[in-house]
């Protein structure tokens, strides 16, 4: 029997609901259960692909090319299960599908309404494709009380009656603020958010309460009494040093046992927490530190680089070092000398990005890393910028540009150009310049092969690679010969021989300089760090020791 855990949030957003769901998923896996995590987002965008990273943080790309919520990244990192396009749905997608059905006449003359048509659609989505799992964790985005969330809350309420008895529970994540002047943690906001849930017919079985300090027993009793939740099922979720301490912390507070209690089952095995103990130990006992400059555009909003930050942490775990990140807004190099910012760095990383602003600064960061032998890792846009550096400063193509930044100039050399067609599963995908923006990129996993003599092939220990992409522009293969003649190696190319996937300088020219057209950070896990991040941090460590 599949068991459902519906996870809702209250009081304020940004409490880490996704992380809580992911950590609970990991705890259930530690008991050898098969777990699936899914996210329902109440906003009206069809997917987060078109939302600014400033508003929504990173857009997480799945193997099958869905542009999805960053919580799916947490789910993958904590459970290792690759998410897919069926693990995230938005109200926009629900309405798009319903309206398409309505236009086709599928509703046979019925008035199409939120209840039952929208709620049925959501319920069907929740219930589909779960046969192989023991537990399905379904997180509702936003906080209880949001107008746009109502159809989703209503759907999970209905499922409480539709599903067999004891096969679904409700977990509510809330927050206790600390009032410094009176020295008290307050229960009232949680009481109100549970009241809000009750008003739409949902009684939580478990309360997971975020707090920045121990919640006294007295306050927990109060929460239990006023929120109508058993005392043992009021669980404190205290801030932790690292997100990877969360599974152990929740386990110690008894969250997994409370889940089994709520389902009225005995767990099938004792918890095997070894991997989380090991990860926590490594995090708390680094044997050194490296500093990596991340030269990007949204550096004020760290959520825009969620997976990247985590992959760097994983690279550190693999090398037993702490990774300090120095965030640099790339446009500073348009006015100032990069050496002020970059000369003391153990590694320079230019991550993915879009648009012209800051691009010249990113090219300058690549030039600086190349000229000063500092390990350089260029991801997606970061690879394209490294190619423009090589074209302009080594190959003498002084006007080399990406057509992303000056689409109308025909006279410049577009060493990076708009992708208009590419192969997907042996079929040609076509796009044109005036097409829709949403979902129009080369998205998801594509295979490519690496030159066996390349540095990157050595790092992977394998020449057949499949990684996740999200891009619209591409290094123009016509410049390969010219760029290779000055030392930039095109080490990985798509199977049709048309799309450069990775570039590098040989280790004779530079200790570690690699660019990849894809996003390796999306596949990194704390217990299985991505080989490129592991190797990059190891090179940075060497650079730091030589200093
Ligand atoms: N803007 C570039 C492109 O569309 C790079 C995208 C990215 O870095 N994800 O190709």
XYZ file of N, CA, C and O and ligand atoms in Angstrom, residues 352-354 380-381 384 404 470-473 519, ligand 1:
58
model
N 26.325 29.353 -14.550
C 25.339 29.613 -15.601
C 24.733 30.991 -15.429
O 24.750 31.563 -14.332
N 24.220 31.534 -16.491
C 23.588 32.851 -16.407
C 22.984 33.241 -17.736
O 23.206 32.585 -18.750
N 22.237 34.322 -17.697
C 21.537 34.775 -18.899
C 21.711 36.275 -19.047
O 21.780 36.998 -18.048
N 28.207 26.286 -18.238
C 27.243 26.813 -19.205
C 27.686 28.194 -19.707
O 28.635 28.270 -20.474
N 27.088 29.288 -19.227
C 27.559 30.598 -19.657
C 29.054 30.746 -19.340
O 29.804 31.373 -20.089
N 30.963 29.411 -22.139
C 30.885 30.293 -23.312
C 31.809 31.507 -23.140
O 32.465 31.951 -24.086
N 23.752 36.188 -28.070
C 22.834 36.510 -26.973
C 22.946 38.002 -26.609
O 21.974 38.612 -26.200
N 20.562 23.346 -19.930
C 19.522 24.386 -19.970
C 20.134 25.599 -20.656
O 20.683 26.484 -20.012
N 20.093 25.603 -21.962
C 20.696 26.734 -22.673
C 20.064 26.939 -24.033
O 19.418 26.051 -24.580
N 20.278 28.143 -24.539
C 19.702 28.544 -25.799
C 20.801 28.853 -26.829
O 20.574 28.910 -27.999
N 21.998 29.097 -26.311
C 23.128 29.461 -27.176
C 24.195 28.372 -27.078
O 24.187 27.558 -26.140
N 25.033 21.480 -16.794
C 25.034 21.850 -15.368
C 25.347 20.636 -14.483
O 24.423 19.985 -13.990
N 22.629 32.232 -21.555
C 23.345 31.110 -22.051
C 22.524 30.294 -23.031
O 21.327 30.409 -23.079
C 23.827 30.227 -20.909
C 22.718 29.552 -20.201
C 23.142 29.000 -18.857
O 24.186 29.362 -18.363
N 22.321 28.140 -18.287
O 23.091 29.509 -23.738
